[in-house]
């Protein structure tokens, strides 16, 4: 039974430090234009990879070239090691898929009902894996490729069906995999460089916040803080696989990653006091010097603590942190290694939500398949592809991202149709066509590499454009094809939305309690940390838990009235997150706070 809402939370004032419950047009535009560090380079490399995939597909005459181009955009990574690993994994998976598809073709050839059953079983399996396993980032793509490969059987002569189906499915994943391995190694930076640039970006942002604490800077600082250290620790792990960097250097950089988040959080806390610049000059000069060293791919040592004239606890905490900024903690004897998580989530076979998600996704795929078969309209087969791409678990996520899906699809479709009308007639060779693909891919990649709340629209731009303009073995001038594929995308969006919101509609608010309890545990761990290293790690985890809770609340507040939790409880949760956001910063400046238990108990009370 839910507990009553605490008056202290229900009546608490809102704060600009807490991102709004919904994305307004102004906020979306700021996210689109945000010049985040490394974003342009990431987008350029992604666009180059997609264009290279199209070029190889044109040379090898791969049909439905949109599929490998989409796979490339979906799986392309920031650094060369992750790209190579993903490319190898994709090429291994393709061998398994070929065996599966070969066996399924043998079973379903000339058996239409058998094909329908197999498509349903495969869809259920991949949706379940996407919900309950670590395969989530690629499960939907694998399902898309496998199911589409089976459906494409009807498009080729019976005598060649097995050979062509296997060849095309092979190329759908083999080409992107090869591009990720070869091109990724050539043009992508080292994960160590990604890591040092990320640390430098946080130091530069801390300096900017202390010097000019305007609303836009604070908004970007909040976004950067909520990322925590997960991405940076992943870069450190990938760098260790290169075997060209010393373990000591990587340990120093891991410590610097945790320290950079703490410095940025403390700068955010100090910026609210609007301190005089003369009290900050030495500190900002030291931070800028450190940032320049990290930007160059190295890290500073023997950092001297600057003398701070201000007695503000956050500034004093930053100064005290700098001497050990890159000093890794001494290894603890007898410390047990971290337990590795299993392939499946802990509740994979006990939580009915995973099965329900798979059933709804399968129903959307089957309804899309039957629709284009009954209408005898093969051109709208993109509705099936769309079902795998747009499925989301909760009502709030479906509604929040529906606008991004439709907007992205309309932008990509408009660019595709406009290029057919305006550009294609003047293209005399492959060079101009590839330039067109690169430009539109860059637009989609720029949006996709932004904040995760708009990244979905970038992928939809690529989806609509590729499915509109890539047909056969070269650029298409067929307007009917563009029309049919855009209709298929919209139909797939509509069917998926209808299925996921009509049957077992899952509310994002149901997941808020678990995320709030996780946040409470992180804050208590931060407040009771016995060493500075443990405190820094706990602070980074608190930021990640804050992001999860804020995003869940954002989805819950966008749900329809008949599903949405009552407004006082939602407002209480929002105010509690505002307080938690301040608490994680205050704990860095003044550990062992006496009000820690009371403030974290509020999170537990709301989560109940």
XYZ file of C-alpha atoms in Angstrom:
608
model
C 0.000 0.000 0.000
C 1.345 3.407 -0.945
C 2.292 5.762 1.844
C 0.966 9.327 1.981
C 2.994 11.979 0.267
C 5.273 13.881 2.682
C 4.203 17.510 2.960
C 7.802 18.661 2.863
C 8.177 17.158 -0.575
C 4.786 17.954 -2.012
C 5.282 21.631 -1.259
C 8.962 21.851 -2.143
C 9.882 24.359 -4.826
C 11.047 23.239 -8.198
C 14.583 23.788 -9.408
C 16.207 24.493 -12.716
C 18.772 21.861 -11.865
C 16.144 19.216 -12.463
C 15.411 18.672 -16.119
C 11.788 19.247 -17.033
C 9.301 16.392 -17.095
C 8.715 16.771 -20.803
C 10.750 17.784 -23.797
C 9.637 21.121 -25.152
C 10.540 22.315 -28.626
C 13.126 24.748 -27.276
C 14.818 22.020 -25.239
C 14.798 19.618 -28.198
C 16.389 22.261 -30.410
C 19.109 22.914 -27.821
C 19.833 19.188 -27.691
C 20.017 19.041 -31.488
C 22.447 21.968 -31.627
C 24.484 20.959 -28.574
C 28.178 20.980 -29.594
C 29.078 18.190 -27.182
C 32.796 17.294 -27.131
C 33.627 14.724 -29.796
C 30.114 14.721 -31.259
C 31.054 16.113 -34.678
C 33.909 13.656 -35.186
C 31.712 10.762 -34.108
C 28.968 11.816 -36.526
C 31.418 12.290 -39.423
C 32.907 8.840 -38.915
C 29.459 7.250 -38.679
C 28.347 8.952 -41.895
C 31.561 7.832 -43.619
C 30.935 4.245 -42.492
C 27.356 4.266 -43.783
C 28.529 5.710 -47.105
C 31.270 3.073 -47.374
C 28.690 0.342 -46.768
C 26.550 1.758 -49.570
C 29.566 1.875 -51.899
C 30.448 -1.765 -51.215
C 26.815 -2.725 -51.633
C 26.680 -1.008 -55.010
C 29.862 -2.774 -56.139
C 28.600 -6.175 -55.010
C 25.028 -5.393 -56.107
C 23.460 -6.122 -52.737
C 19.657 -5.858 -52.951
C 17.778 -3.911 -50.275
C 20.923 -1.970 -49.528
C 19.018 0.019 -46.925
C 19.309 -2.858 -44.448
C 23.137 -3.045 -44.233
C 23.301 0.762 -44.184
C 20.899 0.787 -41.235
C 22.875 -1.924 -39.434
C 26.033 0.167 -39.829
C 24.376 3.262 -38.390
C 22.885 1.269 -35.523
C 26.080 -0.526 -34.467
C 28.843 2.021 -35.225
C 30.888 2.885 -32.112
C 33.115 5.740 -31.018
C 36.484 3.996 -30.776
C 38.417 1.552 -32.923
C 38.507 -1.326 -30.419
C 34.770 -1.420 -29.757
C 34.097 -1.175 -33.482
C 36.431 -4.064 -34.223
C 34.915 -6.226 -31.500
C 31.389 -5.426 -32.668
C 32.366 -6.185 -36.273
C 33.854 -9.540 -35.313
C 30.786 -10.378 -33.230
C 28.491 -9.492 -36.114
C 30.441 -11.739 -38.489
C 30.295 -14.623 -36.012
C 26.591 -14.117 -35.501
C 26.002 -14.139 -39.243
C 27.375 -17.678 -39.450
C 24.883 -18.779 -36.813
C 22.081 -16.934 -38.578
C 22.957 -18.557 -41.893
C 22.613 -22.005 -40.372
C 19.307 -21.031 -38.766
C 17.907 -19.494 -41.930
C 19.044 -22.428 -44.056
C 17.262 -24.863 -41.753
C 14.147 -22.680 -41.640
C 14.047 -22.315 -45.415
C 14.177 -26.064 -45.772
C 11.261 -26.343 -43.363
C 9.092 -23.557 -44.736
C 9.731 -23.723 -48.475
C 6.343 -24.168 -50.186
C 4.661 -24.182 -46.742
C 3.144 -20.697 -46.231
C 1.601 -21.562 -42.873
C 4.931 -22.968 -41.680
C 6.596 -19.695 -42.660
C 4.050 -17.733 -40.615
C 4.663 -19.923 -37.557
C 8.437 -19.653 -37.879
C 8.289 -15.856 -38.236
C 6.149 -15.674 -35.097
C 8.516 -17.891 -33.084
C 11.594 -15.984 -34.237
C 9.996 -12.633 -33.462
C 9.054 -13.781 -29.974
C 12.568 -15.080 -29.324
C 14.346 -11.909 -30.419
C 11.944 -9.595 -28.586
C 12.397 -11.679 -25.434
C 16.182 -11.520 -25.766
C 15.935 -7.777 -26.300
C 14.016 -7.400 -23.052
C 15.663 -9.963 -20.769
C 19.291 -10.346 -21.869
C 22.525 -8.512 -22.580
C 21.778 -8.869 -26.280
C 19.434 -5.897 -26.058
C 21.466 -3.541 -28.284
C 21.565 -6.003 -31.197
C 18.700 -8.463 -30.572
C 16.235 -6.368 -32.540
C 18.647 -5.980 -35.441
C 19.255 -9.723 -35.549
C 15.526 -10.322 -35.488
C 15.005 -7.790 -38.245
C 17.624 -9.414 -40.467
C 16.443 -12.978 -39.863
C 12.732 -12.311 -40.310
C 13.278 -10.066 -43.296
C 15.517 -12.717 -44.884
C 12.686 -15.241 -44.632
C 10.107 -12.828 -45.977
C 12.371 -11.948 -48.929
C 12.100 -15.568 -50.085
C 8.892 -14.723 -51.901
C 10.714 -12.140 -53.989
C 13.121 -14.521 -55.775
C 12.661 -17.545 -58.071
C 12.081 -20.831 -56.260
C 15.053 -22.535 -57.865
C 17.444 -19.920 -56.494
C 15.690 -19.216 -53.228
C 18.067 -20.949 -50.837
C 21.251 -19.614 -52.443
C 20.006 -16.059 -52.721
C 18.434 -15.925 -49.297
C 21.641 -17.134 -47.680
C 23.821 -14.812 -49.766
C 21.700 -11.750 -49.117
C 21.434 -12.415 -45.395
C 25.182 -12.925 -45.305
C 25.821 -9.614 -47.022
C 23.282 -7.765 -44.849
C 25.543 -8.287 -41.826
C 28.912 -9.238 -43.328
C 29.316 -5.908 -45.132
C 28.626 -3.751 -42.045
C 30.811 -6.068 -39.954
C 33.728 -5.744 -42.356
C 33.315 -1.967 -42.553
C 33.324 -1.698 -38.762
C 36.518 -3.737 -38.498
C 38.549 -2.262 -41.361
C 37.313 1.311 -41.527
C 36.930 1.516 -37.756
C 40.592 0.666 -37.247
C 41.599 3.256 -39.837
C 39.562 6.315 -38.859
C 38.419 5.849 -35.250
C 40.513 7.107 -32.327
C 41.889 4.930 -29.568
C 39.592 4.355 -26.589
C 42.344 5.903 -24.452
C 42.039 9.113 -26.476
C 38.264 9.014 -26.047
C 38.810 8.650 -22.299
C 41.283 11.526 -21.932
C 39.084 13.797 -24.069
C 36.079 12.972 -21.867
C 38.011 13.878 -18.721
C 39.226 17.115 -20.327
C 35.667 17.997 -21.355
C 34.485 17.773 -17.749
C 37.326 19.949 -16.512
C 36.707 22.564 -19.188
C 33.010 22.537 -18.364
C 33.787 22.995 -14.656
C 35.903 26.052 -15.501
C 33.180 27.474 -17.718
C 30.575 26.911 -15.013
C 32.652 28.671 -12.369
C 33.359 31.625 -14.658
C 29.953 32.059 -16.365
C 27.242 30.093 -14.534
C 24.443 30.878 -17.000
C 21.353 28.708 -17.448
C 22.558 27.044 -20.663
C 25.887 26.075 -19.113
C 24.164 24.661 -16.042
C 21.839 22.662 -18.259
C 24.763 21.139 -20.151
C 26.608 20.469 -16.897
C 23.594 18.556 -15.578
C 23.479 16.469 -18.746
C 27.192 15.721 -18.472
C 26.969 14.866 -14.776
C 24.138 12.417 -15.313
C 26.323 10.401 -17.658
C 28.372 9.366 -14.628
C 31.509 7.396 -15.464
C 29.997 4.391 -17.254
C 31.117 5.462 -20.728
C 34.588 6.464 -19.492
C 35.095 3.160 -17.664
C 34.054 1.331 -20.814
C 36.698 3.280 -22.732
C 39.298 2.302 -20.118
C 38.302 -1.340 -20.462
C 38.544 -1.196 -24.249
C 41.931 0.553 -23.976
C 43.222 -2.304 -21.835
C 42.384 -4.716 -24.672
C 44.732 -2.873 -27.029
C 47.713 -4.049 -24.962
C 49.694 -0.933 -25.882
C 49.022 1.114 -22.740
C 50.466 0.381 -19.328
C 48.123 -0.861 -16.626
C 49.377 1.880 -14.308
C 48.477 4.612 -16.799
C 44.991 3.188 -17.251
C 44.537 2.955 -13.484
C 45.493 6.626 -13.222
C 42.995 7.521 -15.913
C 40.228 5.554 -14.177
C 40.911 7.532 -11.033
C 40.900 10.739 -13.084
C 37.525 9.802 -14.579
C 35.972 9.482 -11.118
C 37.695 12.661 -9.971
C 36.519 14.660 -13.004
C 32.878 13.887 -12.242
C 33.413 14.930 -8.617
C 35.092 18.195 -9.674
C 32.224 19.004 -12.029
C 29.633 18.241 -9.331
C 31.465 20.406 -6.798
C 31.744 23.218 -9.355
C 27.992 22.970 -9.882
C 27.444 23.291 -6.136
C 29.856 26.233 -5.884
C 28.351 28.045 -8.890
C 25.085 28.597 -7.020
C 26.911 30.894 -4.582
C 27.959 33.289 -7.411
C 31.426 33.760 -5.904
C 33.699 36.642 -7.010
C 36.030 35.749 -9.866
C 39.147 36.789 -7.953
C 38.480 33.906 -5.552
C 38.310 31.461 -8.456
C 41.173 32.551 -10.723
C 43.880 30.249 -9.354
C 41.559 27.273 -9.255
C 40.311 27.775 -12.805
C 43.871 28.257 -14.083
C 44.886 24.945 -12.517
C 41.842 23.140 -13.962
C 42.469 24.581 -17.422
C 46.098 23.471 -17.339
C 45.054 19.957 -16.359
C 42.435 19.890 -19.118
C 45.017 20.829 -21.747
C 47.224 17.910 -20.695
C 44.299 15.476 -20.900
C 43.315 16.899 -24.303
C 46.798 16.031 -25.525
C 46.267 12.384 -24.604
C 48.353 12.415 -21.411
C 47.559 12.996 -17.743
C 49.075 15.335 -15.142
C 50.981 14.172 -12.079
C 52.110 15.908 -8.889
C 49.283 18.434 -9.073
C 49.644 21.150 -6.489
C 46.570 22.274 -4.601
C 45.911 25.943 -5.395
C 45.419 28.381 -2.550
C 41.735 29.304 -2.330
C 40.839 32.577 -0.639
C 37.190 31.568 -0.320
C 36.018 29.386 2.562
C 33.254 27.868 0.446
C 33.323 24.109 1.223
C 32.901 23.048 -2.426
C 35.900 25.081 -3.576
C 37.972 23.776 -0.687
C 36.910 20.229 -1.618
C 38.004 20.734 -5.235
C 41.385 22.060 -4.126
C 41.839 19.131 -1.737
C 40.928 16.650 -4.470
C 43.455 17.858 -7.064
C 46.695 16.402 -5.559
C 45.216 12.894 -5.781
C 43.290 13.542 -9.013
C 45.244 10.894 -10.963
C 46.533 8.809 -8.069
C 44.936 5.364 -8.176
C 44.025 3.706 -4.890
C 46.362 1.054 -3.553
C 45.153 -2.480 -4.237
C 43.335 -4.008 -1.292
C 44.655 -7.437 -0.320
C 42.029 -10.145 -0.269
C 39.446 -8.030 -2.005
C 36.999 -10.294 -3.798
C 36.620 -9.685 -7.528
C 33.405 -8.183 -8.771
C 30.774 -10.717 -9.634
C 30.166 -10.917 -13.355
C 26.583 -10.492 -14.421
C 24.926 -13.305 -16.310
C 23.747 -13.167 -19.916
C 20.108 -13.052 -18.804
C 18.774 -10.520 -16.310
C 17.998 -11.782 -12.823
C 14.236 -11.764 -13.401
C 14.353 -13.016 -16.995
C 12.269 -16.110 -16.293
C 10.228 -14.855 -13.351
C 9.061 -11.413 -14.446
C 6.048 -11.728 -16.774
C 6.796 -8.311 -18.299
C 9.522 -9.844 -20.490
C 7.103 -12.392 -21.958
C 4.391 -9.772 -22.381
C 6.823 -7.493 -24.190
C 7.780 -10.337 -26.518
C 4.126 -11.216 -27.165
C 3.250 -7.609 -28.013
C 6.256 -7.258 -30.296
C 5.425 -10.527 -32.045
C 1.795 -9.468 -32.478
C 2.920 -6.196 -34.084
C 5.239 -8.043 -36.497
C 2.599 -10.612 -37.451
C -0.119 -7.996 -37.966
C 2.258 -5.995 -40.168
C 3.168 -9.117 -42.132
C -0.446 -10.140 -42.643
C -1.424 -6.585 -43.594
C 1.022 -6.270 -46.472
C 0.270 -9.854 -47.604
C -3.520 -9.364 -47.552
C -3.236 -6.020 -49.322
C -0.800 -7.592 -51.791
C 1.331 -4.493 -51.380
C 4.957 -5.698 -51.110
C 6.282 -2.134 -51.113
C 5.108 -1.550 -47.541
C 7.186 -4.398 -46.145
C 9.065 -1.687 -44.219
C 6.297 -1.890 -41.631
C 7.862 -5.161 -40.428
C 11.329 -3.599 -40.171
C 9.821 -0.698 -38.232
C 8.241 -3.007 -35.633
C 11.648 -4.326 -34.584
C 13.133 -0.843 -34.411
C 10.463 1.068 -32.487
C 9.301 -1.404 -29.804
C 9.568 0.038 -26.283
C 8.507 -1.496 -22.965
C 6.368 1.170 -21.253
C 3.522 3.472 -22.224
C 5.514 6.532 -21.214
C 8.424 5.616 -23.472
C 6.077 4.876 -26.367
C 4.377 8.249 -26.065
C 7.534 10.238 -25.349
C 9.335 8.842 -28.375
C 6.397 8.676 -30.761
C 6.929 12.290 -31.784
C 10.636 11.649 -32.333
C 9.861 8.610 -34.486
C 7.313 10.357 -36.665
C 9.386 13.541 -36.912
C 12.528 11.615 -37.834
C 10.682 9.479 -40.371
C 9.063 12.532 -41.973
C 12.384 14.382 -42.155
C 14.180 11.375 -43.634
C 11.332 10.634 -46.019
C 11.147 14.270 -47.110
C 14.894 14.341 -47.735
C 14.592 11.102 -49.694
C 11.723 12.277 -51.883
C 13.266 15.719 -52.368
C 16.542 14.120 -53.450
C 14.679 11.949 -55.967
C 12.949 14.979 -57.447
C 15.676 17.621 -57.213
C 19.048 15.842 -57.018
C 18.833 12.448 -58.726
C 18.157 13.819 -62.251
C 21.486 15.639 -62.159
C 23.627 12.753 -60.883
C 25.734 11.233 -63.642
C 27.843 8.858 -61.569
C 28.325 7.108 -58.300
C 30.346 9.967 -56.792
C 27.449 12.371 -56.624
C 25.146 9.682 -55.263
C 27.608 8.791 -52.514
C 27.981 12.477 -51.639
C 24.199 12.660 -51.229
C 24.212 9.560 -49.025
C 27.019 11.033 -46.916
C 25.266 14.379 -46.380
C 21.956 12.860 -45.304
C 23.749 10.218 -43.234
C 25.638 13.020 -41.492
C 22.360 14.727 -40.605
C 20.983 11.513 -39.145
C 24.275 10.681 -37.424
C 24.534 14.150 -35.858
C 21.140 13.723 -34.216
C 21.824 10.097 -33.300
C 25.086 10.964 -31.527
C 23.353 13.566 -29.380
C 21.434 13.113 -26.142
C 19.666 9.761 -25.959
C 16.329 11.554 -25.800
C 16.754 12.748 -29.392
C 19.068 10.022 -30.716
C 16.087 7.953 -31.763
C 15.016 10.616 -34.251
C 18.439 10.504 -35.897
C 18.134 6.789 -36.521
C 14.633 7.317 -37.917
C 16.018 9.922 -40.335
C 18.484 7.353 -41.621
C 15.821 4.640 -41.698
C 13.385 6.654 -43.809
C 16.039 8.015 -46.181
C 17.751 4.685 -46.820
C 14.474 2.848 -47.339
C 13.319 5.589 -49.711
C 16.415 6.103 -51.861
C 18.252 2.767 -51.772
C 16.536 0.280 -54.039
C 17.993 -2.365 -56.282
C 21.633 -1.797 -57.235
C 21.718 1.960 -57.470
C 19.890 5.220 -56.833
C 16.186 5.019 -57.492
C 13.964 7.543 -59.217
C 10.818 5.567 -58.465
C 8.451 7.801 -56.508
C 6.100 4.878 -55.908
C 8.865 3.097 -54.015
C 9.454 6.152 -51.820
C 5.737 6.483 -51.170
C 5.283 2.799 -50.339
C 8.196 2.666 -47.942
C 7.181 5.782 -46.056
C 3.653 4.377 -45.794
C 5.182 1.157 -44.454
C 7.184 3.067 -41.826
C 4.129 4.979 -40.646
C 2.018 1.824 -40.640
C 4.642 0.001 -38.595
C 4.735 2.870 -36.107
C 0.939 2.841 -35.825
C 0.644 -0.930 -35.404
C 3.442 -1.110 -32.837
C 1.995 1.784 -30.865
C -1.478 0.239 -30.931
C -0.231 -3.148 -29.757
C 1.968 -1.867 -26.954
C -0.589 0.573 -25.593
C -3.666 -1.663 -25.893
C -2.478 -4.954 -24.407
C -0.827 -5.135 -20.983
C 0.054 -1.440 -21.090
C 3.010 -1.037 -18.765
C 3.362 2.218 -16.876
C 6.778 3.761 -16.408
C 5.674 4.756 -12.897
C 5.750 1.077 -11.902
C 9.527 1.137 -12.437
C 10.086 4.362 -10.492
C 10.153 2.692 -7.085
C 13.046 0.392 -8.000
C 15.077 3.260 -9.447
C 14.458 5.436 -6.373
C 15.585 2.640 -4.049
C 18.703 2.209 -6.144
C 19.360 5.945 -5.871
C 18.851 5.805 -2.094
C 21.405 3.005 -1.773
C 23.947 4.944 -3.854
C 23.518 8.079 -1.743
C 23.899 6.157 1.506
C 26.978 4.420 0.168
C 28.403 7.800 -0.777
C 27.629 9.240 2.646
C 29.180 6.334 4.549
C 32.244 5.782 2.322
C 35.369 5.039 4.336
C 37.838 6.323 1.742
C 37.933 9.122 -0.797
C 38.145 6.603 -3.652
C 34.962 4.862 -2.508
C 33.268 8.230 -2.164
C 34.187 9.245 -5.717
C 32.941 5.962 -7.154
C 29.711 6.201 -5.175
C 29.184 9.793 -6.344
C 29.475 8.700 -9.986
C 27.022 5.862 -9.372
C 24.629 8.319 -7.724
C 24.659 10.467 -10.860
C 23.822 7.453 -13.035
C 21.028 6.448 -10.651
C 19.720 10.020 -10.782
C 19.588 9.846 -14.567
C 17.639 6.580 -14.453
C 15.144 7.960 -11.928
C 14.720 11.286 -13.723
C 14.155 9.594 -17.048
C 11.637 7.155 -15.551
C 9.757 10.021 -13.938
C 9.831 11.920 -17.228
C 8.174 8.984 -18.981
C 5.647 8.545 -16.157
C 4.581 12.191 -16.355
C 3.954 11.923 -20.102
C 1.537 8.995 -19.833
C -2.215 9.450 -20.472
C -4.380 10.570 -17.571
C -6.064 7.196 -17.055
C -2.667 5.551 -16.410
C -0.718 8.379 -14.857
C -0.101 8.408 -11.129
C -1.760 11.228 -9.191
C -0.133 14.613 -9.665
C 0.836 15.202 -5.992
C 2.799 11.945 -5.927
C 4.548 12.738 -9.205
C 5.422 16.206 -7.935
C 6.694 14.737 -4.672
C 8.941 12.368 -6.610
C 10.230 15.236 -8.723
C 11.018 17.346 -5.659
C 12.731 14.376 -4.030
C 14.975 14.002 -7.066
C 15.817 17.702 -6.953
C 16.867 17.251 -3.337
C 18.825 14.079 -4.181
C 20.630 15.938 -6.966
C 21.789 18.565 -4.478
C 22.579 15.964 -1.819
C 25.041 14.033 -3.997
C 26.965 17.264 -4.590
C 26.793 18.356 -0.950
C 28.130 14.981 0.200
C 31.283 15.570 -1.844
C 31.872 18.888 -0.088
C 30.769 17.876 3.427
C 30.744 14.088 3.961
C 29.038 12.448 6.967
C 26.091 14.818 6.793
C 23.722 14.404 9.770
C 20.642 14.865 7.552
C 21.604 12.012 5.205
C 19.307 9.432 6.799
C 16.270 11.725 6.751
C 16.746 12.851 3.163
C 17.287 9.350 1.798
C 14.338 8.049 3.838
C 12.114 10.329 1.757
C 13.164 8.452 -1.369
C 12.291 5.148 0.286
C 8.917 6.496 1.383
C 7.988 7.634 -2.111
C 9.264 4.376 -3.617
C 6.953 2.316 -1.390
